Tab-separated table of C-alpha atoms and ligand atoms in Angstrom:
chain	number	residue	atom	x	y	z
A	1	UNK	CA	11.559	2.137	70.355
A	2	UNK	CA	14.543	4.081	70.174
A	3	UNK	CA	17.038	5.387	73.135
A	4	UNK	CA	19.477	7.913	73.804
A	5	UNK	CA	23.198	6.702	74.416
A	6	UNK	CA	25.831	8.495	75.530
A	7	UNK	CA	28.642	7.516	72.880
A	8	UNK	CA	31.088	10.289	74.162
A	9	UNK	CA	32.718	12.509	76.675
A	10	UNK	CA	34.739	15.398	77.707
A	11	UNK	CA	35.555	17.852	79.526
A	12	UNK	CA	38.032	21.005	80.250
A	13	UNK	CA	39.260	22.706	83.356
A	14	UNK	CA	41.604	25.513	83.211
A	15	UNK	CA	45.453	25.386	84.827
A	16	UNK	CA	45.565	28.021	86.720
A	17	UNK	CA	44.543	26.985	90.545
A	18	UNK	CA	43.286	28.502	93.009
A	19	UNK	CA	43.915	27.013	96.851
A	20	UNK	CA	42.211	27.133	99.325
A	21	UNK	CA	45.481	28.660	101.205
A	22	UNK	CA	45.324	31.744	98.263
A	23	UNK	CA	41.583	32.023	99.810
A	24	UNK	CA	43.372	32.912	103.089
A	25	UNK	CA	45.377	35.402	101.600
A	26	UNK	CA	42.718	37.689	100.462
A	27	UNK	CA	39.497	36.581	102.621
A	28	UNK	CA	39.301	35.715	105.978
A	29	UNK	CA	39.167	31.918	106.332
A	30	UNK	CA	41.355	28.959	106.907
A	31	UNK	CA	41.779	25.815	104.852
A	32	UNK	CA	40.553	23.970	107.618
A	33	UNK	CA	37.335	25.839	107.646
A	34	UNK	CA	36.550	25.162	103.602
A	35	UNK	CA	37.742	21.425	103.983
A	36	UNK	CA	35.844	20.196	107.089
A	37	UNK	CA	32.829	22.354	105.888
A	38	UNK	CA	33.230	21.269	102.026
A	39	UNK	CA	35.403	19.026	101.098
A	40	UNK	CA	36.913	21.446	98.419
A	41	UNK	CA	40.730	22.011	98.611
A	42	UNK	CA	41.263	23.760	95.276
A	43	UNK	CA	39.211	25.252	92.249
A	44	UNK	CA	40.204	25.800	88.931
A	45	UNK	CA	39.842	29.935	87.422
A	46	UNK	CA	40.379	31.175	83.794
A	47	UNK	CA	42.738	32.881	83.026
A	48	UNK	CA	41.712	36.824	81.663
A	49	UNK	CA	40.849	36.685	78.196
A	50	UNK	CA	39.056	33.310	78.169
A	51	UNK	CA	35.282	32.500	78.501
A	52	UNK	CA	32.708	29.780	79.111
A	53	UNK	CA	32.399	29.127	75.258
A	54	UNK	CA	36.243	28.433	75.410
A	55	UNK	CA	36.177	26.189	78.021
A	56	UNK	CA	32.882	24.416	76.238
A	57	UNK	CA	34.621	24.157	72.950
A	58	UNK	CA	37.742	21.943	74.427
A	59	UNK	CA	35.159	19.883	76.382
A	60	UNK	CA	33.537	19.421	73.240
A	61	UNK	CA	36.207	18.875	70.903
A	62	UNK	CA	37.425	15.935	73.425
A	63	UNK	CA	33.762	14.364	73.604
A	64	UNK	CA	33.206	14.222	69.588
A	65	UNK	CA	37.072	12.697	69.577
A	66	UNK	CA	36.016	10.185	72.050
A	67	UNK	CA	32.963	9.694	70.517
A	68	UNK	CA	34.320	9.289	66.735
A	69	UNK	CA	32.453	11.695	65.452
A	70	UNK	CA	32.811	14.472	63.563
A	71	UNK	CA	31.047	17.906	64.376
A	72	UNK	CA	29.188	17.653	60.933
A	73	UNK	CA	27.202	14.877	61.897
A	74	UNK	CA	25.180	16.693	65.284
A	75	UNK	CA	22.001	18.094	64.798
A	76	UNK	CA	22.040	20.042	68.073
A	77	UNK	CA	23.668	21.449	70.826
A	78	UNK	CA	22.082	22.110	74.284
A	79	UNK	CA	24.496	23.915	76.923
A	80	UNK	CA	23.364	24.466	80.464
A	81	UNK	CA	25.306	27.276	82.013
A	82	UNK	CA	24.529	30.433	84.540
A	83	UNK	CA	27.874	32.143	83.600
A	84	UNK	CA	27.387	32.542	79.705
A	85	UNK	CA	29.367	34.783	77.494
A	86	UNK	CA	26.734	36.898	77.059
A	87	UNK	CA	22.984	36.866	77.835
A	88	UNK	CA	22.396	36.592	74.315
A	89	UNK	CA	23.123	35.379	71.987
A	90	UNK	CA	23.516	32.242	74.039
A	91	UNK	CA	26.947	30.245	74.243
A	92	UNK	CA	25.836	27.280	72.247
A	93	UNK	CA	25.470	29.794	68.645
A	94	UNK	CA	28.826	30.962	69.963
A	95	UNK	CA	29.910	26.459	69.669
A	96	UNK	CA	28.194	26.198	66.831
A	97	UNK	CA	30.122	28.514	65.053
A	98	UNK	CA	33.622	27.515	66.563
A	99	UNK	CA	32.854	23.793	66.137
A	100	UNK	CA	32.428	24.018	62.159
A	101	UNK	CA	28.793	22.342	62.440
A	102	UNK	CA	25.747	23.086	59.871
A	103	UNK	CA	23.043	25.248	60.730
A	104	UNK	CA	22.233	23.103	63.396
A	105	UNK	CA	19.591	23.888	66.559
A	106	UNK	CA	21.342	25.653	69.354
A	107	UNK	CA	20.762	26.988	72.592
A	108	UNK	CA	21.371	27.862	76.160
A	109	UNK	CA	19.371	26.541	78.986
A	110	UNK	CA	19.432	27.972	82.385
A	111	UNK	CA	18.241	25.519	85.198
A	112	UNK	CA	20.822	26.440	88.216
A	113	UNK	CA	23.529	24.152	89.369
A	114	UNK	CA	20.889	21.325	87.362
A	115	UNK	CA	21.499	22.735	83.783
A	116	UNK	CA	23.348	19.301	82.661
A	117	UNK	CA	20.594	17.771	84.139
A	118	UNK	CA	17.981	19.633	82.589
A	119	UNK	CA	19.644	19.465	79.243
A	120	UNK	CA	20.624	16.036	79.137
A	121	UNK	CA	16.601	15.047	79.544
A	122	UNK	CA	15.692	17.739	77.462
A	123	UNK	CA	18.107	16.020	74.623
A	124	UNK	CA	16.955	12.481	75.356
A	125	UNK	CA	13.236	13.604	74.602
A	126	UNK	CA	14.594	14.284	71.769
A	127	UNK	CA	16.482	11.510	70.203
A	128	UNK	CA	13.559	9.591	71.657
A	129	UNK	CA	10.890	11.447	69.852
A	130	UNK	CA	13.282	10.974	66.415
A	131	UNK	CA	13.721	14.597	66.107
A	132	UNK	CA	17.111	14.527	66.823
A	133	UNK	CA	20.181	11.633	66.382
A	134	UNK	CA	23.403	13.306	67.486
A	135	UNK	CA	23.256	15.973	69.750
A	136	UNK	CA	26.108	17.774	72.544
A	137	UNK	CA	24.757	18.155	76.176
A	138	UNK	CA	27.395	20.561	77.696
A	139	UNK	CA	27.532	22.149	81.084
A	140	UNK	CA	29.899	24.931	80.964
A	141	UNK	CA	30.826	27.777	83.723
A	142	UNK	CA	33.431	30.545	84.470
A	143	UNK	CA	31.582	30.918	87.927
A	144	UNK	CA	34.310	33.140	89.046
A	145	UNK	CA	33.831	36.225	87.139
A	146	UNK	CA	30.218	36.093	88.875
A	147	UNK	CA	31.691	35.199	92.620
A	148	UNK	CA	31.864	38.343	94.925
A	149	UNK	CA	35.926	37.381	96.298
A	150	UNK	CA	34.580	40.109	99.635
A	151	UNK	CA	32.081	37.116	100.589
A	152	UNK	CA	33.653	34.302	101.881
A	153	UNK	CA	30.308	32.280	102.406
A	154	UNK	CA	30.691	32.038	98.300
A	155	UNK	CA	33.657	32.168	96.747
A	156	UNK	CA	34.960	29.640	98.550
A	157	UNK	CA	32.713	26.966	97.095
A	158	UNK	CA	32.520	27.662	93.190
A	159	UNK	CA	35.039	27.335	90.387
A	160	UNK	CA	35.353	26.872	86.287
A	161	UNK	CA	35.126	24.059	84.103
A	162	UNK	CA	33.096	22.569	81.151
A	163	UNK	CA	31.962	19.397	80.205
A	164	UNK	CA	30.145	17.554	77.358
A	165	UNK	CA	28.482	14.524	76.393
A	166	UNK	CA	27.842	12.753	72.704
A	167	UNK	CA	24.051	11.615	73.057
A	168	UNK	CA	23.413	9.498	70.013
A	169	UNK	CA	20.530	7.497	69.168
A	170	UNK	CA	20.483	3.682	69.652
A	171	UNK	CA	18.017	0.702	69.785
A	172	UNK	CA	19.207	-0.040	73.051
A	173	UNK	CA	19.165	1.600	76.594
A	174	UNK	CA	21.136	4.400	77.484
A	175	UNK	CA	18.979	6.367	79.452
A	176	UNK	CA	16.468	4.031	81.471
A	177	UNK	CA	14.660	7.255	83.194
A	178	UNK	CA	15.009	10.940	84.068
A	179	UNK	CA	13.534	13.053	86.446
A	180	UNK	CA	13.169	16.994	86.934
A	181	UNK	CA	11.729	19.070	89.104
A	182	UNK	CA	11.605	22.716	89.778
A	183	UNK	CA	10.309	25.070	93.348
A	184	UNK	CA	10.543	28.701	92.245
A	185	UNK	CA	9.244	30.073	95.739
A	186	UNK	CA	12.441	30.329	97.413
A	187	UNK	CA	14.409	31.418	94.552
A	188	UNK	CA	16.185	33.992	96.429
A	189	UNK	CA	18.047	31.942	98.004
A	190	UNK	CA	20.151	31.258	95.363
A	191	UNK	CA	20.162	34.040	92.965
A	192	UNK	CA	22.124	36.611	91.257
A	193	UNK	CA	20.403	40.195	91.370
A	194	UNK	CA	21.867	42.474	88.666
A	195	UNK	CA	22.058	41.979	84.966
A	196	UNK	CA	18.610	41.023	83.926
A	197	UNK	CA	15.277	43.316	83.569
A	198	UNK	CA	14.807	43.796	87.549
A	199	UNK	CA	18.273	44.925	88.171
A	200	UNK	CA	20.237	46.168	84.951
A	201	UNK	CA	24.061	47.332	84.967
A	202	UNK	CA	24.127	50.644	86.500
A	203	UNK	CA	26.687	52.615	88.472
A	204	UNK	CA	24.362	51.473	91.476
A	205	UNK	CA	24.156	48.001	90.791
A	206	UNK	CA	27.701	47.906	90.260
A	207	UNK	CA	28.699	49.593	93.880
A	208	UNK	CA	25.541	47.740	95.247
A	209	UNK	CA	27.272	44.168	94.048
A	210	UNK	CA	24.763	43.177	92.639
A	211	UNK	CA	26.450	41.021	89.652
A	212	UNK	CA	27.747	38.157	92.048
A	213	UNK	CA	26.016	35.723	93.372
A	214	UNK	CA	24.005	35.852	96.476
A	215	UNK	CA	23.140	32.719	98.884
A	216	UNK	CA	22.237	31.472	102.241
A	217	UNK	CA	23.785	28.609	102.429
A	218	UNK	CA	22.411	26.837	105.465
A	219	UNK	CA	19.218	26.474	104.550
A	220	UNK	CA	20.057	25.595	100.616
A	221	UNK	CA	22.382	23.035	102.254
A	222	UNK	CA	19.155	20.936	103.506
A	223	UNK	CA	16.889	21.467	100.352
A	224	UNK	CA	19.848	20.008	98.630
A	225	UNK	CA	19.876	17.186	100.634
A	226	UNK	CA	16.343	16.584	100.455
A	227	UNK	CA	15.903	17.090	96.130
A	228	UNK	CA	19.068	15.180	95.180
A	229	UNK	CA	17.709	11.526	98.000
A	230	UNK	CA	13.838	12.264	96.361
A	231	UNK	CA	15.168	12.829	92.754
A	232	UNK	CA	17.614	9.617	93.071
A	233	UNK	CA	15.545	7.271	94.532
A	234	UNK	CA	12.222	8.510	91.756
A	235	UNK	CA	14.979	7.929	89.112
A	236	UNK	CA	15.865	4.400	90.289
A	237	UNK	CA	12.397	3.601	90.555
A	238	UNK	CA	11.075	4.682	87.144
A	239	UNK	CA	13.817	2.634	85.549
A	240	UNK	CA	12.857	-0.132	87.450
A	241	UNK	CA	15.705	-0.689	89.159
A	242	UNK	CA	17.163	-1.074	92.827
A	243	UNK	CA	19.699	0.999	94.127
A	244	UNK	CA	22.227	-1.823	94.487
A	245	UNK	CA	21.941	-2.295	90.562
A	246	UNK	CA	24.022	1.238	90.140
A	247	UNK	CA	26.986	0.582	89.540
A	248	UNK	CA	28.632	4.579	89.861
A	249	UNK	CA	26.564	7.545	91.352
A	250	UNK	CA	27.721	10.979	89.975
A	251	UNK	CA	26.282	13.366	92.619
A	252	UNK	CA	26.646	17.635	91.892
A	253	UNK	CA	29.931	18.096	93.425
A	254	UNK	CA	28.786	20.990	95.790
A	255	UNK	CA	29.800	19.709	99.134
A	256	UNK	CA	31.138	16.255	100.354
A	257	UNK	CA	28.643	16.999	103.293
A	258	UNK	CA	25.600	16.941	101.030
A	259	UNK	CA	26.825	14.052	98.987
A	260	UNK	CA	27.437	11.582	102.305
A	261	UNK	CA	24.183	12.943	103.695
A	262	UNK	CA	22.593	11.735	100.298
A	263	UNK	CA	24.892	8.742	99.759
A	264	UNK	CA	23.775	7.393	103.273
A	265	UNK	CA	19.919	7.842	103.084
A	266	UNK	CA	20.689	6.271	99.444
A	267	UNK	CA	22.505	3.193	101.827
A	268	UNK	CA	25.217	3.121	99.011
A	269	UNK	CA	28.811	2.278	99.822
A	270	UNK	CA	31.478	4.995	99.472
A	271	UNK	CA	33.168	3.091	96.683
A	272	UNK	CA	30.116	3.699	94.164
A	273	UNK	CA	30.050	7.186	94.517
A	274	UNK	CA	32.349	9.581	92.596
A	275	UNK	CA	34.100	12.797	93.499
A	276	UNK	CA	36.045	15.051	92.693
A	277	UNK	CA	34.988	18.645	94.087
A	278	UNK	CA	38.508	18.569	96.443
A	279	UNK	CA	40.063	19.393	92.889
A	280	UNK	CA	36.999	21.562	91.702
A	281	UNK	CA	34.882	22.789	94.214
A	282	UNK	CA	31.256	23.448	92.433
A	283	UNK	CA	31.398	24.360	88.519
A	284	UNK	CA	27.618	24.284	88.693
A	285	UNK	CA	26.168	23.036	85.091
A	286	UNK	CA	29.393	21.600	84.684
A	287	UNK	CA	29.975	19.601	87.588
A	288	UNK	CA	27.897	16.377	86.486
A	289	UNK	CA	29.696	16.156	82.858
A	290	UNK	CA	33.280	16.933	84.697
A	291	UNK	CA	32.844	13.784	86.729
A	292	UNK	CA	31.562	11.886	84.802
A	293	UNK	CA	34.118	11.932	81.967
A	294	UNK	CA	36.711	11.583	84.932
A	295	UNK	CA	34.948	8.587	85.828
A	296	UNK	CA	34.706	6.878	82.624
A	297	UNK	CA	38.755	7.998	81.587
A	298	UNK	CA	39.995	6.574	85.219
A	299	UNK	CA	37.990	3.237	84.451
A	300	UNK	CA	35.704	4.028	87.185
A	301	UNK	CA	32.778	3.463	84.641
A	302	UNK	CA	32.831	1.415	81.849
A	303	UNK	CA	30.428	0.377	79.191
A	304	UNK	CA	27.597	-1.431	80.389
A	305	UNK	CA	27.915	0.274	83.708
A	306	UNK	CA	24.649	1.481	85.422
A	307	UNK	CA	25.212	5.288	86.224
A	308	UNK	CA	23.018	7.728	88.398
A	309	UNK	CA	23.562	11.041	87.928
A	310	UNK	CA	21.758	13.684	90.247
A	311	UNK	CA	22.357	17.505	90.294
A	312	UNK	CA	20.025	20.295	92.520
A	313	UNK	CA	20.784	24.530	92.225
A	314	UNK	CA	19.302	27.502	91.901
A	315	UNK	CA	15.238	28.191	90.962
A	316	UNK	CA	15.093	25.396	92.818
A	317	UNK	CA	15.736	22.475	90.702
A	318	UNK	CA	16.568	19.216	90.424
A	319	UNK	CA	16.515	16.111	88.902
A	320	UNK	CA	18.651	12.773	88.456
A	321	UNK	CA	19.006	10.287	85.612
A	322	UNK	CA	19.806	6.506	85.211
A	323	UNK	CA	21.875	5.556	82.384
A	324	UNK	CA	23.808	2.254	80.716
A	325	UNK	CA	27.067	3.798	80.143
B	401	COA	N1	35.651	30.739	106.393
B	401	COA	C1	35.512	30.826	107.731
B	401	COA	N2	34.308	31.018	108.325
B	401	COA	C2	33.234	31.147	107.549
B	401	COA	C3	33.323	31.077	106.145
B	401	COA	C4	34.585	30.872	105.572
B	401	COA	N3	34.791	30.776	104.233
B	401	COA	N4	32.080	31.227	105.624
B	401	COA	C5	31.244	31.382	106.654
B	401	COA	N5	31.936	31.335	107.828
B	401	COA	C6	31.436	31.473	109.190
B	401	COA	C7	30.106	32.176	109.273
B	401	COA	O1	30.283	33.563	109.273
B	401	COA	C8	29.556	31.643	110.555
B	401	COA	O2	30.150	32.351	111.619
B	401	COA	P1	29.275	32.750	112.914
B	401	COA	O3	28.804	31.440	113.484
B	401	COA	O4	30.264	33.488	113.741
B	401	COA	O5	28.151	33.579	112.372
B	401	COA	C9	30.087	30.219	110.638
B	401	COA	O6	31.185	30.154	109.707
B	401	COA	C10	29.064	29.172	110.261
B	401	COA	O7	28.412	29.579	109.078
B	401	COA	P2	27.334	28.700	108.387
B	401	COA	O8	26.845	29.392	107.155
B	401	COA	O9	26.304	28.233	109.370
B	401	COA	O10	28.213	27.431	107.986
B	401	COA	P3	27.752	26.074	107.387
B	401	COA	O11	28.194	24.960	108.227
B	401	COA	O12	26.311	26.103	106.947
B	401	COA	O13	28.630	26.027	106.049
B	401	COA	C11	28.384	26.373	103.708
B	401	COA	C12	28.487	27.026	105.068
B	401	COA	C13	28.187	27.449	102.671
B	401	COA	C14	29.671	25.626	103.434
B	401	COA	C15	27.194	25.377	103.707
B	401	COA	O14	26.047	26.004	104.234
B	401	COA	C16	26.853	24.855	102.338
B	401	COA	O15	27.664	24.199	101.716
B	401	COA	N6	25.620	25.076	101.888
B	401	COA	C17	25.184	24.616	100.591
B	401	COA	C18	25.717	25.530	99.558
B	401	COA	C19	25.675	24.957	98.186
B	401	COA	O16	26.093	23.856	97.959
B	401	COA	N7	25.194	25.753	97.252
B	401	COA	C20	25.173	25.444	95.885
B	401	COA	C21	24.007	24.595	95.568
B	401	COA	S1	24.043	24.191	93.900
């Protein structure tokens, strides 16, 4: 039997900051507002000039480092992202370019908020099927050329980032289970209109805003809730486990409101779970990988460490995953 291990990881935010007391300079809210609401206190935006596959290149470049290996030796790269460079081609050709790899299998994968997710079980299948050995999972965003700065019910949660993972195969554990799941029939909830075959660029779209995102937050707030407890505690289970065996839970930093709400029906202490969307706010796909290579550089997870990782967004999905670190 062979496993998927995560040998490696990285991740990149950009410099330039944006606080939450800049939001009050061009919308109207208060820093009070976003931090008793969310938890977020700052988010981190590109500078002009640079795009998701820059920001996934640096996260990847620092999770081959830490993994010791070098970029000839993958055999695939999986991205999840909703902010790629382009629609097509997708942003992991655009890696496997930059990166210097063979003609290797790559492509995007679009699953919400729960594209690490998605593509980290899509790349264990994988390695456990034997037709992959190395591969990059990467979640990578620039979330805020795709945030309407007129709606403050949005762009005060989301920000940029990028972050990767080495999966490798090994004869031993790695990832004990993973779960995904999918609800397509509220998908506007959480959606952007404009830029695919319903709604392509026109002069309309364009004054009708339809390239930014669009939500309704209240009600996503409780089917996040609700996906990220169900998909957690399904993941423990299927690895046979009980939730006092994690040793680090690495939630979807959306909002420190979902994460206790989840973190309490999970009965886990505060200490086990990670976060760090007060720095971030939500990088979507990228939010899982971010934190979790924080985690594992500040000590707060170390090898042989049980990890849960759960992540919900747009469609809906969702999905969690168990893994010896
Ligand atoms: N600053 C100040 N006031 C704001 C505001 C802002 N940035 N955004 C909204 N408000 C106002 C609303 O207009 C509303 O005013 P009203 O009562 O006069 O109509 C009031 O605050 C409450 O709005 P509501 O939407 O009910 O707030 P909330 O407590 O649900 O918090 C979110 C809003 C967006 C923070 C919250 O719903 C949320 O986090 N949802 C989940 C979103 C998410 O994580 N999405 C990504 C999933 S991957």
């Amino acid at each position: 039997m062979k496993y998927a291990k995560i040998q490696g990881t990285g991740s990149c935010a950009p410099d330039n900051v944006l606080s939450n007391e800049d939001l009050e300079k061009i919308i109207d809210t208060s820093d009070e507002w976003i931090t008793t609401r969310t938890g977020i206190k700052q988010r981190r935006i590109v500078d002009k000039g640079k795009y998701t596959s820059d920001l996934a290149m640096e996260a990847c470049i620092r999770a081959l480092d830490d993994a010791n290996m070098p970029a000839s030796e993958l055999d695939g790269i999986i991205l999840g992202t909703i902010s790629p460079d382009f629609i097509f081609p997708s942003t992991a050709c655009i890696l496997q370019s930059q990166l210097g790899c063979g003609n290797i299998m790559a492509f995007d994968l679009l699953a919400g908020c729960s594209g690490f997710q998605y593509a980290l079980h899509v790349g264990n299948g994988m390695i456990c099927s034997g037709q992959s050995k190395n591969l990059l999972i990467v979640g990578a965003e620039v979330l805020s050329r795709i945030m309407d700065y007129e709606d403050r019910s949005t762009c005060i949660l989301f920000g940029d980032g990028a972050g990767a993972v080495v999966l490798t195969q090994s004869d031993e554990p790695g990832v004990m289970s993973s779960i995904l799941n999918s609800d397509g029939d509220n998908w506007e909830m959480l959606y952007m209109p404009g830029g695919g075959s319903r709604i392509p660029a026109t002069e309309e779209s364009v004054k009708n805003r339809d390239h930014y995102l669009k939500m309704n937050g209240r009600d996503v707030f409780k089917v996040a809730v609700k996906s990220l407890e169900t998909s957690s505690v399904a993941a423990v289970e299927k690895a046979n486990l009980k939730p006092d065996d994690i040793d680090l839970f690495v939630p979807h930093q959306a909002n420190l409101r979902i994460i206790d709400a989840v973190r309490k029906r999970l009965d886990m202490p505060e200490e086990k779970v990670y976060i760090n969307l007060d720095k971030y706010g939500n990088t979507s796909s990228a939010s899982v990988p971010i934190a979790l290579d924080e985690a594992v550089k500040a000590g707060r997870a170390k090898e042989g460490d049980i990890i849960l990782t759960a992540a919900f967004g747009a469609g809906f999905t969702w999905g969690a995953s168990i893994f010896k670190l």
